[in-house]
Amino acid sequence: MPVKKIQSYIPTVSRRVHPAVTVAAALLGFAATLAAVLIVRGQNSN
């Protein structure tokens, strides 16, 4: 896929799905942070 096509395709998609994507990204980031903290704590306890 040419880059120009992708760049013109992204805005329409992000406008349609933006709220859901933002929430999903926030949840994913939160889950990743929690997982990292738990892993570090688990390694430290050992």
PDB file of N, CA and C in Angstrom:
ATOM      1  N   MET A   1       0.841  -1.209   0.000  1.00  0.00           N
ATOM      2  CA  MET A   1       0.000   0.000   0.000  1.00  0.00           C
ATOM      3  C   MET A   1       0.872   1.254   0.000  1.00  0.00           C
ATOM      4  N   PRO A   2       0.630   2.160  -0.934  1.00  0.00           N
ATOM      5  CA  PRO A   2       1.420   3.405  -0.945  1.00  0.00           C
ATOM      6  C   PRO A   2       1.208   4.219   0.322  1.00  0.00           C
ATOM      7  N   VAL A   3       2.223   4.988   0.675  1.00  0.00           N
ATOM      8  CA  VAL A   3       2.162   5.770   1.915  1.00  0.00           C
ATOM      9  C   VAL A   3       1.041   6.800   1.851  1.00  0.00           C
ATOM     10  N   LYS A   4       0.896   7.446   0.686  1.00  0.00           N
ATOM     11  CA  LYS A   4      -0.132   8.492   0.563  1.00  0.00           C
ATOM     12  C   LYS A   4      -1.517   7.921   0.839  1.00  0.00           C
ATOM     13  N   LYS A   5      -1.774   6.727   0.344  1.00  0.00           N
ATOM     14  CA  LYS A   5      -3.076   6.106   0.583  1.00  0.00           C
ATOM     15  C   LYS A   5      -3.285   5.891   2.074  1.00  0.00           C
ATOM     16  N   ILE A   6      -2.264   5.393   2.744  1.00  0.00           N
ATOM     17  CA  ILE A   6      -2.372   5.131   4.183  1.00  0.00           C
ATOM     18  C   ILE A   6      -2.611   6.435   4.932  1.00  0.00           C
ATOM     19  N   GLN A   7      -1.859   7.482   4.584  1.00  0.00           N
ATOM     20  CA  GLN A   7      -1.979   8.761   5.290  1.00  0.00           C
ATOM     21  C   GLN A   7      -3.362   9.369   5.089  1.00  0.00           C
ATOM     22  N   SER A   8      -3.948   9.196   3.920  1.00  0.00           N
ATOM     23  CA  SER A   8      -5.288   9.745   3.691  1.00  0.00           C
ATOM     24  C   SER A   8      -6.350   8.849   4.314  1.00  0.00           C
ATOM     25  N   TYR A   9      -5.999   7.610   4.567  1.00  0.00           N
ATOM     26  CA  TYR A   9      -6.938   6.633   5.128  1.00  0.00           C
ATOM     27  C   TYR A   9      -7.031   6.771   6.642  1.00  0.00           C
ATOM     28  N   ILE A  10      -5.910   7.084   7.292  1.00  0.00           N
ATOM     29  CA  ILE A  10      -5.856   7.144   8.757  1.00  0.00           C
ATOM     30  C   ILE A  10      -6.828   8.178   9.340  1.00  0.00           C
ATOM     31  N   PRO A  11      -6.864   9.428   8.851  1.00  0.00           N
ATOM     32  CA  PRO A  11      -7.746  10.431   9.483  1.00  0.00           C
ATOM     33  C   PRO A  11      -9.206  10.008   9.500  1.00  0.00           C
ATOM     34  N   THR A  12      -9.710   9.452   8.395  1.00  0.00           N
ATOM     35  CA  THR A  12     -11.120   9.055   8.351  1.00  0.00           C
ATOM     36  C   THR A  12     -11.385   7.963   9.378  1.00  0.00           C
ATOM     37  N   VAL A  13     -10.485   7.024   9.492  1.00  0.00           N
ATOM     38  CA  VAL A  13     -10.664   5.934  10.451  1.00  0.00           C
ATOM     39  C   VAL A  13     -10.595   6.477  11.869  1.00  0.00           C
ATOM     40  N   SER A  14      -9.595   7.314  12.147  1.00  0.00           N
ATOM     41  CA  SER A  14      -9.418   7.820  13.512  1.00  0.00           C
ATOM     42  C   SER A  14     -10.604   8.685  13.921  1.00  0.00           C
ATOM     43  N   ARG A  15     -11.197   9.407  12.967  1.00  0.00           N
ATOM     44  CA  ARG A  15     -12.354  10.233  13.301  1.00  0.00           C
ATOM     45  C   ARG A  15     -13.536   9.353  13.678  1.00  0.00           C
ATOM     46  N   ARG A  16     -13.688   8.242  12.980  1.00  0.00           N
ATOM     47  CA  ARG A  16     -14.813   7.357  13.219  1.00  0.00           C
ATOM     48  C   ARG A  16     -14.651   6.600  14.536  1.00  0.00           C
ATOM     49  N   VAL A  17     -13.426   6.176  14.827  1.00  0.00           N
ATOM     50  CA  VAL A  17     -13.195   5.252  15.936  1.00  0.00           C
ATOM     51  C   VAL A  17     -12.475   5.928  17.096  1.00  0.00           C
ATOM     52  N   HIS A  18     -12.220   7.224  16.989  1.00  0.00           N
ATOM     53  CA  HIS A  18     -11.305   7.877  17.933  1.00  0.00           C
ATOM     54  C   HIS A  18     -11.639   7.650  19.400  1.00  0.00           C
ATOM     55  N   PRO A  19     -12.873   7.873  19.852  1.00  0.00           N
ATOM     56  CA  PRO A  19     -13.159   7.698  21.291  1.00  0.00           C
ATOM     57  C   PRO A  19     -12.844   6.289  21.765  1.00  0.00           C
ATOM     58  N   ALA A  20     -13.276   5.296  21.012  1.00  0.00           N
ATOM     59  CA  ALA A  20     -13.039   3.907  21.405  1.00  0.00           C
ATOM     60  C   ALA A  20     -11.544   3.606  21.428  1.00  0.00           C
ATOM     61  N   VAL A  21     -10.825   4.103  20.416  1.00  0.00           N
ATOM     62  CA  VAL A  21      -9.381   3.851  20.353  1.00  0.00           C
ATOM     63  C   VAL A  21      -8.678   4.506  21.534  1.00  0.00           C
ATOM     64  N   THR A  22      -9.085   5.721  21.872  1.00  0.00           N
ATOM     65  CA  THR A  22      -8.461   6.418  23.000  1.00  0.00           C
ATOM     66  C   THR A  22      -8.671   5.643  24.288  1.00  0.00           C
ATOM     67  N   VAL A  23      -9.903   5.196  24.509  1.00  0.00           N
ATOM     68  CA  VAL A  23     -10.208   4.425  25.724  1.00  0.00           C
ATOM     69  C   VAL A  23      -9.414   3.127  25.730  1.00  0.00           C
ATOM     70  N   ALA A  24      -9.387   2.438  24.600  1.00  0.00           N
ATOM     71  CA  ALA A  24      -8.667   1.171  24.523  1.00  0.00           C
ATOM     72  C   ALA A  24      -7.172   1.381  24.763  1.00  0.00           C
ATOM     73  N   ALA A  25      -6.613   2.440  24.182  1.00  0.00           N
ATOM     74  CA  ALA A  25      -5.190   2.719  24.366  1.00  0.00           C
ATOM     75  C   ALA A  25      -4.895   3.032  25.825  1.00  0.00           C
ATOM     76  N   ALA A  26      -5.773   3.806  26.462  1.00  0.00           N
ATOM     77  CA  ALA A  26      -5.578   4.145  27.871  1.00  0.00           C
ATOM     78  C   ALA A  26      -5.637   2.885  28.725  1.00  0.00           C
ATOM     79  N   LEU A  27      -6.612   2.027  28.453  1.00  0.00           N
ATOM     80  CA  LEU A  27      -6.742   0.780  29.216  1.00  0.00           C
ATOM     81  C   LEU A  27      -5.519  -0.105  28.997  1.00  0.00           C
ATOM     82  N   LEU A  28      -5.061  -0.184  27.744  1.00  0.00           N
ATOM     83  CA  LEU A  28      -3.886  -1.006  27.441  1.00  0.00           C
ATOM     84  C   LEU A  28      -2.658  -0.468  28.164  1.00  0.00           C
ATOM     85  N   GLY A  29      -2.478   0.839  28.129  1.00  0.00           N
ATOM     86  CA  GLY A  29      -1.338   1.440  28.817  1.00  0.00           C
ATOM     87  C   GLY A  29      -1.400   1.184  30.309  1.00  0.00           C
ATOM     88  N   PHE A  30      -2.600   1.311  30.876  1.00  0.00           N
ATOM     89  CA  PHE A  30      -2.787   1.069  32.311  1.00  0.00           C
ATOM     90  C   PHE A  30      -2.479  -0.382  32.645  1.00  0.00           C
ATOM     91  N   ALA A  31      -3.001  -1.309  31.839  1.00  0.00           N
ATOM     92  CA  ALA A  31      -2.768  -2.730  32.077  1.00  0.00           C
ATOM     93  C   ALA A  31      -1.284  -3.061  31.947  1.00  0.00           C
ATOM     94  N   ALA A  32      -0.623  -2.471  30.956  1.00  0.00           N
ATOM     95  CA  ALA A  32       0.804  -2.731  30.764  1.00  0.00           C
ATOM     96  C   ALA A  32       1.604  -2.218  31.954  1.00  0.00           C
ATOM     97  N   THR A  33       1.241  -1.033  32.454  1.00  0.00           N
ATOM     98  CA  THR A  33       1.935  -0.474  33.617  1.00  0.00           C
ATOM     99  C   THR A  33       1.737  -1.369  34.827  1.00  0.00           C
ATOM    100  N   LEU A  34       0.488  -1.796  35.054  1.00  0.00           N
ATOM    101  CA  LEU A  34       0.188  -2.687  36.181  1.00  0.00           C
ATOM    102  C   LEU A  34       0.994  -3.972  36.062  1.00  0.00           C
ATOM    103  N   ALA A  35       1.005  -4.561  34.876  1.00  0.00           N
ATOM    104  CA  ALA A  35       1.733  -5.808  34.668  1.00  0.00           C
ATOM    105  C   ALA A  35       3.218  -5.613  34.945  1.00  0.00           C
ATOM    106  N   ALA A  36       3.784  -4.509  34.469  1.00  0.00           N
ATOM    107  CA  ALA A  36       5.206  -4.245  34.688  1.00  0.00           C
ATOM    108  C   ALA A  36       5.496  -4.113  36.176  1.00  0.00           C
ATOM    109  N   VAL A  37       4.634  -3.391  36.889  1.00  0.00           N
ATOM    110  CA  VAL A  37       4.831  -3.211  38.334  1.00  0.00           C
ATOM    111  C   VAL A  37       4.766  -4.556  39.040  1.00  0.00           C
ATOM    112  N   LEU A  38       3.774  -5.369  38.681  1.00  0.00           N
ATOM    113  CA  LEU A  38       3.618  -6.680  39.322  1.00  0.00           C
ATOM    114  C   LEU A  38       4.831  -7.562  39.039  1.00  0.00           C
ATOM    115  N   ILE A  39       5.321  -7.536  37.803  1.00  0.00           N
ATOM    116  CA  ILE A  39       6.484  -8.360  37.444  1.00  0.00           C
ATOM    117  C   ILE A  39       7.699  -7.920  38.250  1.00  0.00           C
ATOM    118  N   VAL A  40       7.920  -6.610  38.339  1.00  0.00           N
ATOM    119  CA  VAL A  40       9.084  -6.102  39.076  1.00  0.00           C
ATOM    120  C   VAL A  40       8.974  -6.484  40.545  1.00  0.00           C
ATOM    121  N   ARG A  41       7.776  -6.335  41.117  1.00  0.00           N
ATOM    122  CA  ARG A  41       7.587  -6.689  42.528  1.00  0.00           C
ATOM    123  C   ARG A  41       7.812  -8.174  42.738  1.00  0.00           C
ATOM    124  N   GLY A  42       7.329  -8.994  41.809  1.00  0.00           N
ATOM    125  CA  GLY A  42       7.514 -10.438  41.918  1.00  0.00           C
ATOM    126  C   GLY A  42       8.984 -10.812  41.868  1.00  0.00           C
ATOM    127  N   GLN A  43       9.742 -10.166  41.006  1.00  0.00           N
ATOM    128  CA  GLN A  43      11.172 -10.456  40.908  1.00  0.00           C
ATOM    129  C   GLN A  43      11.889 -10.001  42.173  1.00  0.00           C
ATOM    130  N   ASN A  44      11.476  -8.868  42.739  1.00  0.00           N
ATOM    131  CA  ASN A  44      12.134  -8.353  43.933  1.00  0.00           C
ATOM    132  C   ASN A  44      11.862  -9.244  45.135  1.00  0.00           C
ATOM    133  N   SER A  45      10.651  -9.825  45.219  1.00  0.00           N
ATOM    134  CA  SER A  45      10.310 -10.661  46.363  1.00  0.00           C
ATOM    135  C   SER A  45      11.119 -11.951  46.332  1.00  0.00           C
ATOM    136  N   ASN A  46      11.489 -12.407  45.129  1.00  0.00           N
ATOM    137  CA  ASN A  46      12.292 -13.619  45.045  1.00  0.00           C
ATOM    138  C   ASN A  46      13.739 -13.282  45.404  1.00  0.00           C
TER     139      ASN A  46
END
